[in-house]
Coordinates of C-alpha atoms in Angstrom, one line a residue:
Chain A
M1 CA -38.3 -119.1 10.3
S2 CA -38.5 -115.6 11.4
K3 CA -35.3 -113.9 12.5
E4 CA -35.4 -112.6 16.0
K5 CA -35.7 -108.9 16.1
R6 CA -33.1 -106.6 17.6
K7 CA -34.2 -105.2 21.0
V8 CA -33.7 -101.5 21.0
P9 CA -34.6 -98.9 23.7
I10 CA -37.2 -96.5 22.4
V11 CA -34.9 -93.6 23.6
D12 CA -31.3 -94.0 24.7
G13 CA -30.1 -93.0 28.2
L14 CA -33.2 -93.7 30.3
F15 CA -32.5 -97.3 31.5
T16 CA -29.6 -99.7 31.4
W17 CA -29.7 -102.0 28.4
P18 CA -28.8 -104.7 27.6
S19 CA -29.3 -105.9 31.2
D20 CA -30.7 -108.8 33.1
E21 CA -32.0 -106.4 35.7
P22 CA -32.5 -103.1 34.0
R23 CA -32.5 -99.9 36.1
L24 CA -33.5 -96.4 35.5
I25 CA -30.5 -94.1 34.9
G26 CA -30.6 -90.9 37.0
S27 CA -28.1 -88.6 38.5
R28 CA -27.2 -87.4 42.0
C29 CA -25.5 -84.1 42.9
P30 CA -22.3 -84.7 44.9
V31 CA -22.8 -81.3 46.5
C32 CA -26.4 -81.4 47.8
G33 CA -27.4 -84.9 47.1
S34 CA -30.4 -84.0 45.0
V35 CA -31.5 -86.8 42.6
Q36 CA -32.9 -86.4 39.1
F37 CA -34.5 -88.6 36.4
P38 CA -33.5 -88.6 33.6
K39 CA -29.9 -87.8 34.4
S40 CA -28.8 -84.2 33.9
N41 CA -25.6 -82.3 33.4
V42 CA -26.6 -79.8 36.2
C43 CA -28.3 -80.0 39.6
N44 CA -31.9 -78.8 39.8
N45 CA -31.9 -77.7 43.5
P46 CA -32.2 -73.9 43.7
D47 CA -30.1 -73.8 46.8
C48 CA -27.2 -75.8 45.4
D49 CA -24.0 -73.9 44.6
H50 CA -23.5 -76.0 41.5
S51 CA -19.8 -76.4 42.2
K52 CA -19.7 -79.9 40.8
E53 CA -21.5 -81.8 38.1
P54 CA -24.1 -84.5 39.1
E55 CA -22.9 -88.1 38.9
Q56 CA -24.8 -90.8 37.2
I57 CA -26.6 -93.3 39.5
L58 CA -29.0 -96.2 39.0
L59 CA -32.3 -95.6 40.7
S60 CA -34.0 -98.1 43.0
P61 CA -36.0 -100.7 41.0
E62 CA -38.8 -100.7 43.6
G63 CA -41.2 -97.9 44.4
T64 CA -44.7 -97.1 45.6
L65 CA -47.7 -96.2 43.3
Y66 CA -48.5 -92.6 43.9
S67 CA -51.4 -92.5 41.3
Y68 CA -52.4 -94.0 38.0
T69 CA -54.7 -93.9 35.1
I70 CA -55.8 -96.1 32.2
H71 CA -55.5 -94.4 28.9
R72 CA -58.5 -95.4 26.8
Y73 CA -58.0 -93.2 23.7
D74 CA -55.6 -94.1 20.9
L75 CA -52.9 -91.6 20.0
R76 CA -52.4 -90.3 16.5
P77 CA -49.3 -90.9 14.5
P78 CA -46.4 -90.8 15.1
F79 CA -47.3 -92.1 18.5
D80 CA -50.1 -94.5 17.6
Y81 CA -48.0 -97.4 18.8
H82 CA -49.3 -96.6 22.2
K83 CA -52.4 -98.7 21.8
A84 CA -55.3 -98.1 24.1
P85 CA -56.0 -99.3 26.6
Y86 CA -52.7 -98.8 28.3
A87 CA -51.9 -97.9 31.9
I88 CA -49.7 -95.0 33.2
G89 CA -48.5 -94.7 36.8
A90 CA -46.6 -92.2 38.9
V91 CA -44.2 -94.0 41.1
E92 CA -42.5 -92.7 44.2
L93 CA -39.0 -94.0 44.5
P94 CA -37.0 -94.3 47.8
E95 CA -34.7 -91.6 46.4
G96 CA -37.5 -89.1 47.0
I97 CA -38.6 -88.5 43.4
I98 CA -41.8 -89.5 41.6
V99 CA -41.3 -91.0 38.1
V100 CA -44.1 -91.4 35.5
G101 CA -44.0 -94.6 33.5
R102 CA -46.1 -97.3 31.9
L103 CA -47.7 -100.0 34.1
T104 CA -47.8 -103.6 33.1
T105 CA -51.5 -104.1 33.7
T106 CA -54.6 -102.2 32.7
D107 CA -56.7 -104.3 35.1
E108 CA -57.9 -101.8 37.7
E109 CA -58.6 -104.6 40.1
K110 CA -54.9 -105.2 40.3
L111 CA -54.0 -101.5 40.9
K112 CA -54.1 -99.5 44.1
I113 CA -52.5 -96.3 45.2
G114 CA -49.8 -97.1 47.8
M115 CA -48.9 -100.6 46.4
K116 CA -45.4 -101.7 45.7
V117 CA -44.3 -101.8 42.1
R118 CA -41.1 -103.0 40.4
L119 CA -39.3 -101.8 37.3
K120 CA -39.3 -104.0 34.3
V121 CA -38.2 -103.4 30.7
G122 CA -40.5 -104.7 27.9
E123 CA -41.6 -104.3 24.4
L124 CA -43.6 -101.2 23.4
Y125 CA -44.0 -102.1 19.7
S126 CA -42.0 -103.5 16.9
D127 CA -41.5 -102.9 13.2
G128 CA -39.9 -105.1 10.5
E129 CA -36.4 -105.0 12.1
N130 CA -36.5 -104.0 15.7
A131 CA -38.5 -104.4 18.9
Y132 CA -38.6 -101.1 20.7
L133 CA -38.4 -101.3 24.5
T134 CA -39.5 -99.0 27.2
Y135 CA -39.7 -99.3 31.0
F136 CA -42.8 -100.4 32.9
F137 CA -43.7 -100.7 36.5
E138 CA -45.2 -104.0 37.6
P139 CA -47.3 -104.6 40.7
V140 CA -45.5 -106.9 43.1
E141 CA -48.3 -107.4 45.6
E142 CA -51.9 -108.5 45.5
V143 CA -54.6 -105.9 45.9
R144 CA -57.2 -106.3 48.6
K145 CA -59.8 -103.7 47.8
Chain B
M1 CA -45.8 -46.8 43.1
T2 CA -48.3 -45.8 40.4
E3 CA -51.7 -47.6 40.4
S4 CA -52.9 -49.3 37.2
A5 CA -56.3 -50.2 35.7
I6 CA -58.1 -51.9 32.9
V7 CA -59.7 -49.3 30.6
S8 CA -61.3 -51.6 28.0
A9 CA -61.4 -55.2 26.8
A10 CA -62.6 -57.0 23.7
I11 CA -62.6 -60.6 22.6
T12 CA -63.7 -62.5 19.6
E13 CA -66.1 -65.4 19.7
W14 CA -64.1 -68.6 20.3
T15 CA -64.4 -71.0 17.4
A16 CA -63.2 -74.4 16.2
S17 CA -59.4 -74.8 16.0
G18 CA -57.1 -76.4 13.6
E19 CA -58.7 -74.9 10.5
P20 CA -57.1 -72.2 8.4
T21 CA -59.6 -69.5 9.3
P22 CA -59.1 -65.8 8.3
S23 CA -55.6 -64.8 9.2
L24 CA -54.8 -64.7 12.9
M25 CA -53.2 -61.3 12.3
D26 CA -56.4 -59.9 10.8
R27 CA -58.4 -61.2 13.8
L28 CA -55.8 -59.9 16.2
A29 CA -55.8 -56.5 14.6
S30 CA -59.5 -56.1 14.5
V31 CA -60.0 -57.0 18.2
A32 CA -57.0 -54.8 19.1
V33 CA -58.5 -51.8 17.3
E34 CA -61.9 -52.6 18.9
A35 CA -60.3 -52.4 22.4
L36 CA -58.7 -49.1 21.5
R37 CA -61.9 -47.7 20.1
R38 CA -63.7 -48.6 23.3
A39 CA -61.0 -46.8 25.3
K40 CA -61.2 -43.8 22.9
L41 CA -57.5 -44.2 22.1
R42 CA -55.4 -44.2 19.0
P43 CA -52.3 -46.4 18.4
R44 CA -50.2 -43.3 19.0
D45 CA -51.5 -43.3 22.6
V46 CA -50.2 -46.8 23.2
D47 CA -46.7 -47.0 24.7
A48 CA -46.3 -50.8 24.4
V49 CA -47.8 -53.8 22.7
I50 CA -47.4 -57.0 24.7
A51 CA -48.5 -60.0 22.7
T52 CA -48.6 -63.7 23.5
T53 CA -47.1 -66.0 21.0
T54 CA -49.2 -68.9 19.8
A55 CA -49.4 -72.7 19.8
L56 CA -49.8 -72.8 16.0
P57 CA -48.2 -75.9 14.6
F58 CA -45.1 -75.7 12.5
D59 CA -45.8 -76.3 8.9
N60 CA -42.3 -77.3 7.9
P61 CA -39.5 -78.4 10.1
S62 CA -37.0 -76.4 8.1
F63 CA -38.5 -73.1 9.2
I64 CA -36.1 -71.6 11.7
T65 CA -38.6 -69.2 13.1
I66 CA -42.4 -68.7 13.2
S67 CA -44.1 -65.5 12.5
A68 CA -46.3 -66.0 15.6
Q69 CA -43.2 -65.3 17.7
H70 CA -43.3 -61.7 16.5
F71 CA -47.0 -61.0 16.9
A72 CA -46.4 -57.7 18.8
H73 CA -44.1 -56.3 16.2
R74 CA -46.4 -57.3 13.3
L75 CA -49.4 -56.0 15.0
A76 CA -47.8 -52.6 15.7
S77 CA -46.9 -52.3 12.0
K78 CA -50.4 -53.3 11.0
I79 CA -52.3 -50.9 13.2
G80 CA -49.9 -48.0 12.9
S81 CA -46.9 -47.6 15.1
H82 CA -45.0 -44.5 16.4
G83 CA -42.2 -46.8 17.6
M84 CA -44.2 -48.4 20.4
K85 CA -42.3 -51.0 22.5
C86 CA -43.1 -54.6 21.3
I87 CA -42.8 -57.6 23.6
N88 CA -43.7 -61.2 22.7
V89 CA -44.4 -63.5 25.6
C90 CA -44.5 -67.2 25.8
G91 CA -45.5 -69.1 28.9
A92 CA -47.5 -72.1 27.7
C93 CA -51.3 -71.8 28.6
A94 CA -50.5 -69.1 31.1
S95 CA -48.9 -66.8 28.5
T96 CA -51.6 -64.1 28.6
A97 CA -51.4 -63.8 32.4
I98 CA -47.6 -63.3 32.1
A99 CA -48.1 -60.7 29.3
F100 CA -50.7 -58.9 31.4
A101 CA -48.4 -58.9 34.5
T102 CA -45.6 -57.6 32.3
A103 CA -47.7 -54.7 31.2
D104 CA -48.9 -54.0 34.7
A105 CA -45.3 -54.0 36.1
M106 CA -44.2 -51.6 33.3
I107 CA -47.0 -49.2 34.2
K108 CA -46.6 -49.4 37.9
S109 CA -42.9 -48.8 37.6
G110 CA -43.6 -45.6 35.7
Y111 CA -41.8 -46.8 32.5
I112 CA -44.9 -46.6 30.4
K113 CA -48.4 -45.2 30.8
T114 CA -50.6 -47.2 28.5
A115 CA -50.3 -50.8 27.2
L116 CA -52.2 -53.0 24.8
V117 CA -52.1 -56.6 25.9
V118 CA -53.1 -58.9 23.0
G119 CA -53.2 -62.5 22.0
A120 CA -54.6 -64.8 19.3
D121 CA -54.4 -68.5 18.9
N122 CA -55.5 -71.3 16.6
S123 CA -54.4 -74.2 18.6
P124 CA -53.5 -77.7 17.3
R125 CA -56.2 -80.3 17.8
G126 CA -56.2 -83.4 19.9
F127 CA -53.7 -84.6 22.4
Y128 CA -50.6 -82.3 22.5
Y129 CA -47.4 -84.0 21.6
Q130 CA -44.2 -82.8 23.2
A131 CA -41.9 -83.9 20.5
P132 CA -38.4 -82.6 20.6
S133 CA -37.0 -80.6 17.6
V134 CA -34.6 -82.4 15.3
L135 CA -32.1 -79.9 16.4
D136 CA -32.7 -79.9 20.1
A137 CA -33.5 -83.0 22.2
D138 CA -34.1 -82.4 25.9
L139 CA -34.3 -85.7 27.6
A140 CA -36.3 -84.4 30.6
T141 CA -39.2 -82.9 28.7
G142 CA -38.9 -84.0 25.1
Y143 CA -39.7 -87.6 25.4
P144 CA -42.4 -88.5 28.0
H145 CA -44.9 -88.8 25.2
K146 CA -42.8 -91.0 23.1
V147 CA -41.6 -93.3 25.9
V148 CA -44.6 -93.5 28.2
G149 CA -47.5 -92.4 26.0
I150 CA -48.4 -89.9 28.7
T151 CA -50.7 -87.1 27.5
N152 CA -51.7 -83.9 29.3
P153 CA -55.0 -85.4 30.5
S154 CA -53.1 -88.4 32.0
Y155 CA -51.4 -86.1 34.5
W156 CA -54.7 -84.4 35.3
A157 CA -56.4 -87.8 35.8
M158 CA -53.6 -89.0 38.1
W159 CA -54.0 -85.8 40.2
A160 CA -57.8 -86.2 40.4
R161 CA -57.4 -89.9 41.5
R162 CA -54.8 -88.9 44.1
R163 CA -57.0 -86.2 45.6
A164 CA -59.8 -88.7 46.1
Y165 CA -57.4 -91.1 47.7
E166 CA -56.0 -88.5 50.0
M167 CA -59.5 -87.5 51.1
G168 CA -60.3 -91.2 51.7
K169 CA -63.0 -91.2 49.1
P170 CA -63.6 -93.6 46.1
V171 CA -62.5 -92.3 42.8
E172 CA -66.2 -92.2 41.7
D173 CA -66.7 -89.3 44.1
I174 CA -64.4 -86.9 42.3
K175 CA -65.6 -88.2 38.9
E176 CA -69.1 -87.1 39.8
L177 CA -67.9 -83.8 41.2
M178 CA -66.0 -83.1 38.0
A179 CA -69.1 -83.9 36.0
L180 CA -71.1 -81.4 38.1
V181 CA -68.4 -78.7 37.4
K182 CA -68.9 -79.3 33.7
V183 CA -72.7 -79.0 34.0
I184 CA -72.5 -75.7 35.9
H185 CA -69.9 -74.2 33.6
S186 CA -72.1 -75.2 30.6
E187 CA -75.0 -73.4 32.0
Y188 CA -73.1 -70.2 31.7
G189 CA -71.4 -71.0 28.4
A190 CA -75.0 -71.2 27.1
R191 CA -75.5 -67.6 28.1
N192 CA -72.3 -66.3 26.7
P193 CA -72.3 -65.0 23.1
Y194 CA -68.5 -65.4 22.9
A195 CA -68.5 -69.1 23.9
R196 CA -67.9 -71.8 21.4
Y197 CA -70.2 -74.4 23.1
R198 CA -73.7 -73.3 24.1
K199 CA -75.1 -76.7 25.0
V200 CA -76.2 -77.3 28.6
F201 CA -75.1 -80.7 29.8
T202 CA -76.5 -83.0 32.4
V203 CA -74.3 -85.1 34.8
E204 CA -75.6 -88.2 33.1
E205 CA -74.5 -87.0 29.7
V206 CA -71.0 -86.1 30.9
L207 CA -70.6 -89.5 32.6
K208 CA -71.8 -91.2 29.5
S209 CA -69.2 -89.6 27.3
P210 CA -66.2 -91.8 26.5
V211 CA -63.5 -92.3 29.1
V212 CA -60.3 -90.7 28.0
C213 CA -58.2 -91.6 31.0
D214 CA -60.1 -92.4 34.1
P215 CA -61.5 -90.7 36.0
L216 CA -61.5 -88.1 33.2
H217 CA -64.3 -88.4 30.6
L218 CA -64.2 -86.6 27.3
Y219 CA -66.6 -83.9 28.3
M220 CA -64.5 -83.1 31.4
I221 CA -61.6 -82.1 29.2
S222 CA -61.4 -78.8 27.3
A223 CA -61.3 -78.8 23.5
T224 CA -58.8 -76.6 21.8
S225 CA -60.1 -73.5 20.0
S226 CA -59.3 -70.5 18.0
G227 CA -59.8 -67.0 19.4
A228 CA -58.3 -63.6 20.0
G229 CA -58.6 -60.8 22.6
A230 CA -57.2 -57.4 23.6
I231 CA -57.1 -55.4 26.8
V232 CA -56.1 -51.8 27.3
V233 CA -54.2 -51.1 30.5
A234 CA -53.2 -47.7 31.8
D235 CA -52.0 -45.9 34.8
M236 CA -54.9 -45.0 37.1
E237 CA -54.8 -41.3 36.5
R238 CA -55.2 -41.8 32.8
A239 CA -57.7 -44.6 33.2
K240 CA -60.0 -42.4 35.2
K241 CA -60.0 -39.9 32.4
L242 CA -60.8 -42.6 29.8
T243 CA -63.6 -44.4 31.6
D244 CA -65.9 -43.8 34.5
K245 CA -65.6 -47.5 35.5
P246 CA -61.9 -48.3 35.6
V247 CA -61.1 -51.8 36.9
K248 CA -58.1 -51.6 39.2
I249 CA -55.3 -54.1 38.8
A250 CA -54.8 -54.9 42.5
A251 CA -52.3 -57.6 41.8
S252 CA -50.7 -59.4 38.9
A253 CA -48.4 -62.3 39.9
I254 CA -46.3 -64.6 37.8
G255 CA -45.6 -68.1 39.1
G256 CA -42.9 -70.5 37.9
P257 CA -41.9 -74.1 38.6
L258 CA -41.0 -75.0 42.2
S259 CA -38.3 -77.6 42.5
N260 CA -39.9 -79.1 45.6
E261 CA -43.4 -79.4 44.0
P262 CA -44.7 -82.9 45.0
A263 CA -47.3 -83.3 42.2
P264 CA -45.9 -84.6 38.9
R265 CA -45.8 -81.7 36.5
L266 CA -46.6 -81.5 32.8
V267 CA -44.6 -82.6 30.9
H268 CA -41.8 -84.0 32.9
F269 CA -40.6 -87.6 33.5
A270 CA -40.2 -87.0 37.2
T271 CA -40.5 -84.5 40.1
A272 CA -37.2 -83.0 41.3
G273 CA -35.2 -84.5 44.1
G274 CA -34.4 -82.9 47.5
G275 CA -36.8 -81.8 50.2
R276 CA -40.4 -82.0 49.1
A277 CA -43.2 -79.6 50.0
V278 CA -45.8 -81.2 52.3
R279 CA -48.8 -80.5 50.2
P280 CA -49.2 -81.0 46.4
F281 CA -49.9 -78.0 44.2
T282 CA -47.7 -75.8 46.2
E283 CA -46.6 -74.0 43.0
W284 CA -50.3 -73.3 42.2
R285 CA -50.9 -71.9 45.7
R286 CA -47.8 -69.9 45.8
V287 CA -48.7 -67.6 42.9
I288 CA -52.1 -66.9 44.5
E289 CA -50.5 -66.1 47.9
E290 CA -48.2 -63.7 46.1
A291 CA -51.2 -62.0 44.5
Y292 CA -53.0 -61.8 47.8
K293 CA -49.9 -60.1 49.3
Q294 CA -49.6 -57.6 46.4
A295 CA -53.3 -56.7 46.8
G296 CA -53.2 -56.7 50.6
I297 CA -56.2 -59.0 50.8
T298 CA -57.0 -62.6 51.9
A299 CA -59.1 -65.3 50.3
E300 CA -62.1 -64.1 52.1
D301 CA -62.1 -60.9 50.1
I302 CA -62.6 -62.7 46.8
D303 CA -66.1 -62.2 45.4
I304 CA -65.8 -63.9 42.1
M305 CA -63.3 -66.1 40.3
E306 CA -62.3 -67.1 36.7
V307 CA -60.1 -70.1 36.9
H308 CA -58.2 -71.9 34.2
D309 CA -60.1 -75.1 33.7
T310 CA -58.2 -77.0 31.0
N311 CA -60.2 -79.9 32.6
C312 CA -62.8 -80.1 35.3
F313 CA -60.3 -81.2 38.0
N314 CA -58.5 -77.9 37.6
T315 CA -61.6 -75.9 38.6
I316 CA -61.7 -77.9 41.7
N317 CA -58.0 -77.6 42.4
W318 CA -57.9 -73.9 41.8
I319 CA -60.7 -73.4 44.3
D320 CA -58.8 -75.6 46.8
Q321 CA -55.7 -73.5 46.3
A322 CA -57.3 -70.1 46.2
M323 CA -59.4 -70.7 49.3
G324 CA -56.7 -72.6 51.2
W325 CA -59.4 -74.4 53.1
E326 CA -60.0 -78.1 53.7
R327 CA -60.7 -79.7 50.4
E328 CA -64.0 -80.9 51.7
E329 CA -65.2 -77.3 51.7
T330 CA -64.6 -77.0 47.9
D331 CA -66.7 -80.1 47.4
K332 CA -69.5 -78.7 49.5
L333 CA -69.3 -75.3 47.6
I334 CA -69.7 -77.0 44.3
R335 CA -72.3 -79.6 45.3
K336 CA -74.5 -76.8 46.8
G337 CA -74.2 -74.9 43.5
E338 CA -72.6 -72.0 45.3
I339 CA -70.3 -71.4 42.3
R340 CA -73.3 -70.3 40.2
H341 CA -74.2 -66.6 39.4
N342 CA -76.4 -66.4 42.5
G343 CA -74.1 -68.4 44.8
R344 CA -71.7 -67.5 47.5
L345 CA -68.6 -67.7 45.3
P346 CA -69.3 -67.5 41.6
V347 CA -66.7 -69.4 39.5
N348 CA -66.3 -69.2 35.8
L349 CA -69.5 -67.3 34.9
S350 CA -67.9 -67.0 31.4
G351 CA -68.6 -70.7 31.0
G352 CA -65.0 -71.4 31.4
T353 CA -62.6 -73.2 29.1
A354 CA -65.2 -76.0 29.4
S355 CA -67.5 -73.8 27.2
F356 CA -64.9 -71.9 25.2
G357 CA -62.4 -74.6 24.5
E358 CA -58.8 -73.4 24.9
A359 CA -57.2 -70.9 22.5
V360 CA -54.1 -72.0 24.3
Q361 CA -51.8 -69.0 24.6
C362 CA -54.5 -66.3 24.8
Q363 CA -57.0 -68.0 27.2
A364 CA -56.6 -65.7 30.1
L365 CA -57.7 -62.8 28.0
M366 CA -61.1 -64.4 27.9
M367 CA -61.1 -64.7 31.7
I368 CA -59.9 -61.2 32.4
H369 CA -62.5 -59.9 29.9
E370 CA -65.2 -61.7 31.9
L371 CA -64.1 -60.3 35.3
F372 CA -64.0 -56.8 33.6
L373 CA -67.6 -57.2 32.5
Q374 CA -68.8 -58.7 35.9
L375 CA -67.2 -56.0 38.0
R376 CA -68.8 -53.3 35.8
G377 CA -72.2 -55.1 35.9
E378 CA -72.1 -55.6 32.1
A379 CA -72.3 -59.4 32.0
G380 CA -76.0 -59.6 31.0
E381 CA -77.6 -63.0 31.7
R382 CA -74.5 -64.2 33.4
Q383 CA -74.2 -61.3 35.8
A384 CA -73.5 -62.4 39.4
T385 CA -76.3 -61.3 41.7
K386 CA -74.1 -60.6 44.7
K387 CA -72.4 -57.2 45.0
L388 CA -68.9 -57.5 43.5
R389 CA -65.8 -55.7 44.5
V390 CA -62.8 -58.1 44.0
G391 CA -62.2 -60.7 41.4
L392 CA -59.4 -63.3 41.0
C393 CA -58.2 -64.8 37.7
T394 CA -55.8 -67.7 37.7
A395 CA -53.9 -69.0 34.7
Y396 CA -52.4 -72.5 34.4
G397 CA -49.8 -73.8 32.0
A398 CA -47.5 -76.7 31.4
Y399 CA -43.8 -76.7 32.6
G400 CA -44.9 -74.9 35.8
S401 CA -46.3 -71.7 34.2
Y402 CA -48.8 -69.8 36.3
G403 CA -50.5 -66.4 36.7
A404 CA -52.8 -64.8 39.3
I405 CA -54.5 -61.5 38.7
I406 CA -56.7 -59.6 41.2
V407 CA -59.0 -56.9 39.9
E408 CA -61.0 -54.5 41.9
K409 CA -63.7 -51.9 41.3
A410 CA -62.1 -48.4 41.3
W411 CA -65.2 -46.2 41.3

């Protein structure tokens, strides 16, 4: 019987884990309200007086697909665990930022700019010990093309 | 303020990258000396060497510095230095434009009279990985590749698809337009002895090449190359003594990242928060607008352009941004072939990065060199047939690095 692998985020600090409803971890400036992803120790608004440090926030799990592409070339090591084809999207969140991330489907028939997508955490690849996790955006509406 | 001009320019042939060719420093030195020879100058006449650093890969992670970060100093020692000022510039793919603008500003301010702007690169092959150093992990830009598998072409592909969407067109429309851009650029690469690729493509061939990330096919994306170049810049008074055809630097603008830029930028996880500019590529347009202002001209004055086409979408986008017109006008310009040498607005008669491949950090030297030849009527088979007075060069790099240079006949 195979032992269940430990689920580990590919990089710490990008999304909440472990979690039943994972969210992206961003930050908001208490002075000017500017939102960032990933979270940062300073605000990135050029008009902010930077008098306070940004606070950590959890970003909205739902957004709108701004654009996307299906990557059809394999990457070389050490990133060859990104196996083609895989889909990448840019997603506009209600906070006013556009975040790039993996999409759950490479089926172009199921993708359309402007559609609603929802955050999900899933496996990117695994080795002998661990399953490495990243965040994905999953379409939550049917496409009528 | 003093006026400035290009006195001479020299580049090597662009060749395959990623191979240990003759030392970059040797290539850099020979092309630098060639540019000086053409200007009838000796190293003693040069007040400053401004070099770009390179995208050479690290050989060993324990090296705490790379020699390429000190190209200017090493070159000065190699060609003979009387204590010339040495500056090393790094600004991703737009490095040369920034080096050029630095030289120009130093001359225009009166600090120096003559500068040698140089660059050489032997770029890594394949997709560029933005891996953080073991000693420095920046969450915002160090990990998109690892976490998302996003490559530079992925961003370009998403921009291209978005443009088609915003224009209410199917994605096939921009795909075909990008193929046509490649075809036209290749016609001029075939006529350029400095270009790495001399094959003339057909639209069908481009569309049959493998899809990298749709709508971008392999032949729509620039390869990476090895190359070197040098340009001598002087104050106008001196330039006029050195050449009867000085090419005036009417503007040299440096652009940086804009926090309210709406298009996702290489190589970040996300755009910045806060108020967003209404139109995407505001940070591209801004550097051109600044150059127009410096030169006291408008888009209508531009006779010829060399734009930084790391992929065929960028040619289209640079025309959009430089002309500031409805995007439909750019499509018409390209479809009617008006960007050819005998067209209304010739673009990339060098053959572009499409034909050169990109020697990443010295690419704009190739473009400025082409405008220098075109304005002087020395571009041979590639020579634009219309009368030329003003040329625009745009440079594009990751992390929001841009340059816009306007050159003008001064005779």
